[in-house]
Tab-separated table of C-alpha atoms in Angstrom:
chain	number	residue	atom	x	y	z
A	1351	UNK	CA	-19.606	59.942	73.926
A	1352	UNK	CA	-16.104	59.428	72.590
A	1353	UNK	CA	-16.240	55.843	73.763
A	1354	UNK	CA	-19.383	55.203	71.682
A	1355	UNK	CA	-17.767	56.777	68.610
A	1356	UNK	CA	-14.689	54.578	69.004
A	1357	UNK	CA	-16.825	51.428	69.323
A	1358	UNK	CA	-18.850	52.338	66.237
A	1359	UNK	CA	-15.655	52.980	64.225
A	1360	UNK	CA	-14.197	49.603	65.293
A	1361	UNK	CA	-17.372	47.802	64.218
A	1362	UNK	CA	-17.286	49.464	60.776
A	1363	UNK	CA	-13.636	48.541	60.228
A	1364	UNK	CA	-14.321	44.948	61.273
A	1365	UNK	CA	-17.243	44.742	58.800
A	1366	UNK	CA	-15.131	46.094	55.925
A	1367	UNK	CA	-12.287	43.671	56.717
A	1368	UNK	CA	-14.644	40.703	56.838
A	1369	UNK	CA	-16.217	41.727	53.515
A	1370	UNK	CA	-12.802	41.934	51.816
A	1371	UNK	CA	-11.808	38.547	53.235
A	1372	UNK	CA	-15.014	36.965	51.916
A	1373	UNK	CA	-14.395	38.412	48.449
A	1374	UNK	CA	-10.824	37.120	48.441
A	1375	UNK	CA	-12.090	33.658	49.366
A	1376	UNK	CA	-14.887	33.692	46.779
A	1377	UNK	CA	-12.844	35.056	43.872
A	1378	UNK	CA	-10.364	32.141	43.604
A	1379	UNK	CA	-13.314	29.734	43.596
A	1380	UNK	CA	-14.851	31.655	40.702
A	1381	UNK	CA	-11.531	31.673	38.835
A	1382	UNK	CA	-11.165	27.930	39.366
A	1383	UNK	CA	-14.630	27.274	37.922
A	1384	UNK	CA	-13.924	29.410	34.853
A	1385	UNK	CA	-10.471	27.825	34.422
A	1386	UNK	CA	-12.083	24.368	34.345
A	1387	UNK	CA	-14.842	25.313	31.902
A	1388	UNK	CA	-12.561	26.705	29.135
A	1389	UNK	CA	-10.187	23.724	28.578
A	1390	UNK	CA	-12.988	21.165	28.723
A	1391	UNK	CA	-15.000	23.067	26.158
A	1392	UNK	CA	-11.999	23.543	23.893
A	1393	UNK	CA	-11.475	19.793	23.692
A	1394	UNK	CA	-14.834	19.263	21.995
A	1395	UNK	CA	-14.929	19.135	18.157
A	1396	UNK	CA	-15.873	22.273	16.283
A	1397	UNK	CA	-19.365	22.409	14.832
A	1398	UNK	CA	-20.804	23.966	11.724
A	1399	UNK	CA	-19.779	23.999	8.085
A	1400	UNK	CA	-16.105	24.434	7.299
A	1401	UNK	CA	-15.308	27.665	5.476
A	1402	UNK	CA	-14.198	27.192	1.879
A	1403	UNK	CA	-12.812	29.353	-0.889
A	1404	UNK	CA	-12.450	28.982	-4.636
A	1405	UNK	CA	-8.935	28.690	-6.056
A	1406	UNK	CA	-7.626	28.274	-9.571
A	1407	UNK	CA	-5.933	24.932	-10.266
A	1408	UNK	CA	-4.100	24.125	-13.480
A	1409	UNK	CA	-4.648	20.562	-14.679
A	1410	UNK	CA	-3.578	18.755	-17.824
A	1411	UNK	CA	-5.967	19.504	-20.685
A	1412	UNK	CA	-7.417	16.893	-22.999
A	1413	UNK	CA	-4.960	18.004	-25.678
A	1414	UNK	CA	-2.074	16.672	-23.567
A	1415	UNK	CA	-3.318	13.112	-24.086
A	1416	UNK	CA	-3.222	10.950	-27.170
A	1417	UNK	CA	-6.539	10.353	-28.865
A	1418	UNK	CA	-6.452	6.681	-27.850
A	1419	UNK	CA	-5.898	7.579	-24.173
A	1420	UNK	CA	-8.928	9.894	-24.244
A	1421	UNK	CA	-11.103	6.836	-24.802
A	1422	UNK	CA	-10.529	5.843	-21.165
A	1423	UNK	CA	-11.559	8.768	-18.875
A	1424	UNK	CA	-10.543	6.867	-15.726
A	1425	UNK	CA	-6.940	6.720	-16.908
A	1426	UNK	CA	-6.954	10.412	-17.858
A	1427	UNK	CA	-8.253	11.341	-14.405
A	1428	UNK	CA	-5.571	9.260	-12.699
A	1429	UNK	CA	-2.764	10.831	-14.748
A	1430	UNK	CA	-4.135	14.328	-14.136
A	1431	UNK	CA	-4.275	13.854	-10.361
A	1432	UNK	CA	-0.804	12.292	-10.229
A	1433	UNK	CA	0.659	15.077	-12.353
A	1434	UNK	CA	-0.962	17.710	-10.122
A	1435	UNK	CA	0.350	16.000	-6.979
A	1436	UNK	CA	3.881	15.636	-8.350
A	1437	UNK	CA	4.992	18.963	-6.834
A	1438	UNK	CA	3.284	18.384	-3.469
A	1439	UNK	CA	5.790	17.131	-0.854
A	1440	UNK	CA	2.973	15.921	1.431
A	1441	UNK	CA	1.417	13.423	-0.992
A	1442	UNK	CA	2.224	9.729	-1.432
A	1443	UNK	CA	0.376	8.211	-4.379
A	1444	UNK	CA	-0.978	4.665	-4.746
A	1445	UNK	CA	1.238	2.527	-6.986
A	1446	UNK	CA	-0.188	-0.974	-7.307
A	1447	UNK	CA	-3.535	-1.864	-5.704
A	1448	UNK	CA	-3.763	-1.473	-1.930
A	1449	UNK	CA	-5.936	-4.136	-0.339
A	1450	UNK	CA	-6.658	-6.269	2.715
A	1451	UNK	CA	-7.905	-9.852	2.409
A	1452	UNK	CA	-8.685	-11.044	5.946
A	1453	UNK	CA	-9.750	-14.505	4.719
A	1454	UNK	CA	-7.899	-16.536	2.091
A	1455	UNK	CA	-7.476	-20.277	1.554
A	1456	UNK	CA	-4.432	-21.706	-0.190
A	1457	UNK	CA	-3.875	-25.270	-1.297
A	1458	UNK	CA	-0.361	-26.216	-0.260
A	1459	UNK	CA	0.835	-24.885	3.099
A	1460	UNK	CA	2.997	-28.018	3.471
A	1461	UNK	CA	5.936	-27.930	5.837
A	1462	UNK	CA	7.608	-24.577	5.466
A	1463	UNK	CA	10.598	-22.982	7.122
A	1464	UNK	CA	10.550	-21.177	10.424
A	1465	UNK	CA	13.469	-19.166	11.760
A	1466	UNK	CA	15.280	-20.590	14.789
A	1467	UNK	CA	18.758	-20.286	16.245
A	1468	UNK	CA	21.176	-23.174	16.673
A	1469	UNK	CA	23.830	-23.615	19.388
A	1470	UNK	CA	26.263	-21.331	17.571
A	1471	UNK	CA	23.617	-18.555	17.378
A	1472	UNK	CA	23.361	-18.995	13.613
A	1473	UNK	CA	19.949	-18.528	12.034
A	1474	UNK	CA	18.809	-21.826	10.533
A	1475	UNK	CA	15.583	-23.315	9.159
A	1476	UNK	CA	13.254	-25.509	11.173
A	1477	UNK	CA	10.070	-27.256	10.063
A	1478	UNK	CA	6.739	-25.857	11.195
A	1479	UNK	CA	3.109	-26.495	10.275
A	1480	UNK	CA	1.126	-23.743	8.596
A	1481	UNK	CA	-2.642	-23.667	8.081
A	1482	UNK	CA	-4.598	-23.362	4.851
A	1483	UNK	CA	-6.348	-20.198	6.020
A	1484	UNK	CA	-4.412	-16.952	6.329
A	1485	UNK	CA	-4.695	-13.210	5.702
A	1486	UNK	CA	-2.927	-11.147	3.053
A	1487	UNK	CA	-2.491	-7.403	2.766
A	1488	UNK	CA	-0.643	-5.250	0.281
A	1489	UNK	CA	0.621	-1.698	0.748
A	1490	UNK	CA	1.928	-0.022	-2.415
A	1491	UNK	CA	2.955	3.630	-2.734
A	1492	UNK	CA	4.967	5.819	-5.078
A	1493	UNK	CA	6.435	9.302	-4.993
A	1494	UNK	CA	7.025	11.409	-8.119
A	1495	UNK	CA	10.593	12.687	-8.296
A	1496	UNK	CA	10.405	14.676	-11.518
A	1497	UNK	CA	8.072	15.356	-14.435
A	1498	UNK	CA	8.867	16.374	-17.998
A	1499	UNK	CA	12.248	14.657	-17.878
A	1500	UNK	CA	12.231	13.566	-21.532
A	1501	UNK	CA	9.185	15.031	-23.204
A	1502	UNK	CA	6.192	16.762	-21.656
A	1503	UNK	CA	4.346	13.558	-20.701
A	1504	UNK	CA	7.181	11.765	-18.908
A	1505	UNK	CA	7.789	11.142	-15.232
A	1506	UNK	CA	10.313	9.588	-12.856
A	1507	UNK	CA	8.917	7.837	-9.749
A	1508	UNK	CA	10.220	5.870	-6.824
A	1509	UNK	CA	7.863	3.183	-5.523
A	1510	UNK	CA	7.602	0.562	-2.791
A	1511	UNK	CA	5.279	-2.431	-2.469
A	1512	UNK	CA	4.900	-4.561	0.655
A	1513	UNK	CA	2.915	-7.810	0.492
A	1514	UNK	CA	2.486	-9.813	3.695
A	1515	UNK	CA	1.123	-13.316	4.333
A	1516	UNK	CA	-0.167	-13.565	7.902
A	1517	UNK	CA	-1.166	-16.808	9.618
A	1518	UNK	CA	-3.699	-14.860	11.647
A	1519	UNK	CA	-5.809	-17.879	12.610
A	1520	UNK	CA	-2.886	-20.147	13.548
A	1521	UNK	CA	-2.840	-19.836	17.323
A	1522	UNK	CA	-0.723	-22.981	17.764
A	1523	UNK	CA	2.406	-21.254	16.427
A	1524	UNK	CA	1.592	-17.763	17.745
A	1525	UNK	CA	0.012	-16.345	14.558
A	1526	UNK	CA	3.257	-15.521	12.682
A	1527	UNK	CA	3.794	-13.560	9.500
A	1528	UNK	CA	4.677	-16.483	7.251
A	1529	UNK	CA	6.197	-14.340	4.515
A	1530	UNK	CA	6.660	-10.667	3.657
A	1531	UNK	CA	7.848	-9.540	0.240
A	1532	UNK	CA	9.459	-6.146	-0.342
A	1533	UNK	CA	9.658	-4.526	-3.770
A	1534	UNK	CA	11.322	-1.106	-4.138
A	1535	UNK	CA	11.431	0.309	-7.670
A	1536	UNK	CA	12.739	3.215	-9.717
A	1537	UNK	CA	10.364	3.843	-12.660
A	1538	UNK	CA	10.596	6.075	-15.699
A	1539	UNK	CA	7.387	6.370	-17.765
A	1540	UNK	CA	6.505	8.312	-20.886
A	1541	UNK	CA	3.643	8.670	-23.364
A	1542	UNK	CA	4.572	7.613	-26.889
A	1543	UNK	CA	3.577	8.868	-30.323
A	1544	UNK	CA	3.191	5.300	-31.573
A	1545	UNK	CA	-0.109	4.198	-33.080
A	1546	UNK	CA	-0.301	0.891	-31.211
A	1547	UNK	CA	1.656	1.519	-27.993
A	1548	UNK	CA	0.350	4.341	-25.798
A	1549	UNK	CA	2.943	4.364	-23.017
A	1550	UNK	CA	6.287	2.775	-22.180
A	1551	UNK	CA	8.166	2.462	-18.906
A	1552	UNK	CA	11.523	1.135	-17.770
A	1553	UNK	CA	11.983	-0.028	-14.188
A	1554	UNK	CA	14.865	-0.992	-11.943
A	1555	UNK	CA	13.292	-3.511	-9.552
A	1556	UNK	CA	14.506	-5.275	-6.402
A	1557	UNK	CA	12.332	-8.098	-5.044
A	1558	UNK	CA	13.203	-9.690	-1.695
A	1559	UNK	CA	11.636	-11.380	1.315
A	1560	UNK	CA	14.022	-9.673	3.718
A	1561	UNK	CA	15.341	-12.928	5.172
A	1562	UNK	CA	18.862	-14.311	5.486
A	1563	UNK	CA	20.522	-17.699	5.229
A	1564	UNK	CA	18.410	-20.600	3.977
A	1565	UNK	CA	15.246	-18.499	4.015
A	1566	UNK	CA	16.601	-15.730	1.804
A	1567	UNK	CA	14.901	-15.172	-1.563
A	1568	UNK	CA	15.678	-12.217	-3.831
A	1569	UNK	CA	16.360	-11.102	-7.378
A	1570	UNK	CA	17.013	-7.864	-9.242
A	1571	UNK	CA	15.470	-7.046	-12.609
A	1572	UNK	CA	15.315	-4.473	-15.351
A	1573	UNK	CA	11.706	-4.373	-16.566
A	1574	UNK	CA	10.401	-2.959	-19.830
A	1575	UNK	CA	6.650	-2.322	-19.933
A	1576	UNK	CA	4.443	-1.284	-22.842
A	1577	UNK	CA	0.732	-0.512	-22.642
A	1578	UNK	CA	-2.201	0.028	-24.980
A	1579	UNK	CA	-5.437	1.802	-24.017
A	1580	UNK	CA	-8.892	0.673	-25.129
A	1581	UNK	CA	-12.330	2.121	-24.485
A	1582	UNK	CA	-13.093	-0.605	-21.920
A	1583	UNK	CA	-9.719	-1.206	-20.341
A	1584	UNK	CA	-5.961	-1.335	-20.410
A	1585	UNK	CA	-3.559	-3.958	-21.773
A	1586	UNK	CA	0.054	-4.007	-20.595
A	1587	UNK	CA	2.960	-6.310	-21.288
A	1588	UNK	CA	6.100	-6.615	-19.178
A	1589	UNK	CA	9.387	-8.194	-20.183
A	1590	UNK	CA	12.227	-8.489	-17.687
A	1591	UNK	CA	15.890	-9.322	-17.606
A	1592	UNK	CA	17.329	-10.655	-14.393
A	1593	UNK	CA	20.559	-8.980	-13.319
A	1594	UNK	CA	23.088	-11.834	-12.883
A	1595	UNK	CA	24.399	-12.740	-9.433
A	1596	UNK	CA	27.425	-14.866	-8.477
A	1597	UNK	CA	26.874	-18.465	-7.438
A	1598	UNK	CA	25.926	-19.069	-3.833
A	1599	UNK	CA	28.815	-18.982	-1.370
A	1600	UNK	CA	27.382	-18.655	2.121
A	1601	UNK	CA	26.190	-16.178	3.127
A	1602	UNK	CA	26.447	-14.321	-0.211
A	1603	UNK	CA	25.428	-15.167	-3.750
A	1604	UNK	CA	22.337	-16.276	-5.628
A	1605	UNK	CA	19.653	-17.671	-3.288
A	1606	UNK	CA	17.346	-18.788	-6.099
A	1607	UNK	CA	19.205	-19.435	-9.373
A	1608	UNK	CA	16.182	-21.124	-11.014
A	1609	UNK	CA	13.621	-18.428	-10.230
A	1610	UNK	CA	13.110	-17.435	-13.889
A	1611	UNK	CA	12.184	-21.050	-14.661
A	1612	UNK	CA	9.134	-20.608	-12.416
A	1613	UNK	CA	8.475	-16.844	-12.787
A	1614	UNK	CA	9.230	-16.659	-16.498
A	1615	UNK	CA	10.608	-13.659	-18.340
A	1616	UNK	CA	7.528	-11.467	-18.427
A	1617	UNK	CA	3.784	-11.152	-17.895
A	1618	UNK	CA	0.635	-10.057	-19.675
A	1619	UNK	CA	-2.187	-8.211	-17.898
A	1620	UNK	CA	-5.558	-6.885	-19.010
A	1621	UNK	CA	-7.709	-4.619	-16.820
A	1622	UNK	CA	-11.340	-4.639	-17.963
A	1623	UNK	CA	-13.758	-1.937	-16.784
A	1624	UNK	CA	-17.528	-2.391	-16.790
A	1625	UNK	CA	-19.337	0.432	-15.042
A	1626	UNK	CA	-18.113	0.526	-11.450
A	1627	UNK	CA	-16.813	-3.060	-11.626
A	1628	UNK	CA	-13.302	-4.118	-12.635
A	1629	UNK	CA	-11.870	-7.468	-13.711
A	1630	UNK	CA	-8.110	-7.927	-13.981
A	1631	UNK	CA	-6.374	-10.984	-15.485
A	1632	UNK	CA	-2.626	-11.530	-15.173
A	1633	UNK	CA	-0.676	-14.290	-16.958
A	1634	UNK	CA	2.928	-15.505	-16.595
A	1635	UNK	CA	4.690	-18.398	-18.343
A	1636	UNK	CA	8.223	-19.642	-18.930
A	1637	UNK	CA	7.299	-20.628	-22.530
A	1638	UNK	CA	8.998	-24.016	-22.201
A	1639	UNK	CA	7.183	-26.935	-23.782
A	1640	UNK	CA	9.026	-29.704	-21.894
A	1641	UNK	CA	8.743	-28.304	-18.345
A	1642	UNK	CA	6.128	-25.587	-18.542
A	1643	UNK	CA	5.609	-23.379	-15.497
A	1644	UNK	CA	3.430	-20.328	-15.133
A	1645	UNK	CA	0.618	-18.647	-13.233
A	1646	UNK	CA	-2.771	-16.996	-13.658
A	1647	UNK	CA	-4.217	-14.391	-11.314
A	1648	UNK	CA	-7.786	-13.068	-11.537
A	1649	UNK	CA	-9.230	-10.211	-9.519
A	1650	UNK	CA	-12.775	-8.857	-9.408
A	1651	UNK	CA	-13.703	-5.534	-7.779
A	1652	UNK	CA	-17.154	-4.188	-7.004
A	1653	UNK	CA	-18.195	-0.967	-5.229
A	1654	UNK	CA	-18.985	-0.979	-1.517
A	1655	UNK	CA	-18.456	2.690	-0.693
A	1656	UNK	CA	-17.198	5.813	-2.423
A	1657	UNK	CA	-13.586	4.948	-1.548
A	1658	UNK	CA	-13.796	1.218	-0.790
A	1659	UNK	CA	-14.304	-1.716	-3.140
A	1660	UNK	CA	-15.036	-5.351	-2.464
A	1661	UNK	CA	-12.335	-7.662	-3.794
A	1662	UNK	CA	-12.390	-11.332	-4.827
A	1663	UNK	CA	-9.040	-12.907	-5.698
A	1664	UNK	CA	-7.973	-16.166	-7.370
A	1665	UNK	CA	-4.445	-17.438	-8.057
A	1666	UNK	CA	-3.168	-20.656	-9.631
A	1667	UNK	CA	0.476	-21.379	-10.390
A	1668	UNK	CA	4.011	-20.592	-9.256
A	1669	UNK	CA	5.582	-17.511	-7.730
A	1670	UNK	CA	2.743	-16.205	-5.590
A	1671	UNK	CA	5.327	-15.381	-2.920
A	1672	UNK	CA	9.114	-15.577	-2.980
A	1673	UNK	CA	9.379	-18.281	-0.319
A	1674	UNK	CA	6.994	-20.376	-2.461
A	1675	UNK	CA	8.266	-19.402	-5.899
A	1676	UNK	CA	8.956	-23.053	-6.784
A	1677	UNK	CA	5.847	-24.503	-5.100
A	1678	UNK	CA	2.559	-24.754	-6.994
A	1679	UNK	CA	-0.254	-22.960	-5.178
A	1680	UNK	CA	-3.934	-22.264	-5.602
A	1681	UNK	CA	-5.576	-19.521	-3.593
A	1682	UNK	CA	-8.962	-17.884	-3.272
A	1683	UNK	CA	-9.569	-14.895	-1.061
A	1684	UNK	CA	-11.997	-12.094	-0.290
A	1685	UNK	CA	-11.437	-8.637	1.129
A	1686	UNK	CA	-11.518	-4.926	0.384
A	1687	UNK	CA	-9.514	-2.689	-1.920
A	1688	UNK	CA	-8.570	0.825	-0.884
A	1689	UNK	CA	-7.083	1.734	-4.274
A	1690	UNK	CA	-6.925	0.040	-7.669
A	1691	UNK	CA	-5.045	0.242	-10.955
A	1692	UNK	CA	-7.684	2.643	-12.305
């Protein structure tokens, strides 16, 4: 009898041990399955409507603007947004138009300079063929440093504009960036109480193509700008004074002493608004009767999307880029604008 009891007890213990072993084997498998399901699900985007809340935001009132400025609501909206963003350290504002023109044709590619290195490892110029078709893009941003510096409607900004000319279709010479112009600026702007001039700005401007040696082009200017607002657009006039540089003594000195002969001493621009379409006309001239040089630039924008505009561009004259400041060019291009003057 005792022998049967002992055998029965051994069988029960064996069954319990086997059951525990099976559970220990099964449980890790279950944990592995759960562990795999959670991370994969968490990588998927959240669904549903984002929660929102109402907050109070103080914006410039209509009374902050001159009566003439109130005639152009687009300009008022731009100033309001920029003033509101002035205290936000995470915001970079558009300065000049930001655009991409993937297809442009220009008249005089000629034989331009390419960078090479001679036997003494000095950067020198070498001839290279460029094509008529190329792409252009412009990136232009500004950052408000201070508001209310001199008067309630005044502001100090730093800005940077990058304009690049890319031989994107020129496979024979490895699709180079033919020219890139850099333009950092320090700008002080204020609203006037004058009847005819609505705003004035003074700018310290550096304009360079970032090259060295024979390819270097640069100049520094102090620019005075005055603008008048109309119900259908904006007229602004710029006058500049070039900061003198010493004569060229390699590698230092003035790379382009005659640049004002081709770029002139100022420009006139009118931005015309008609519904959702915009036409801008820019004129420059050296005002010399005997050897007249100048340029005209026309841009036309039309809506494509809420934030994107189609852009058609035409240029005729001198100074389209620094490397070509003394070469006459015509260009027509098409692309998109991500931001505009207004």
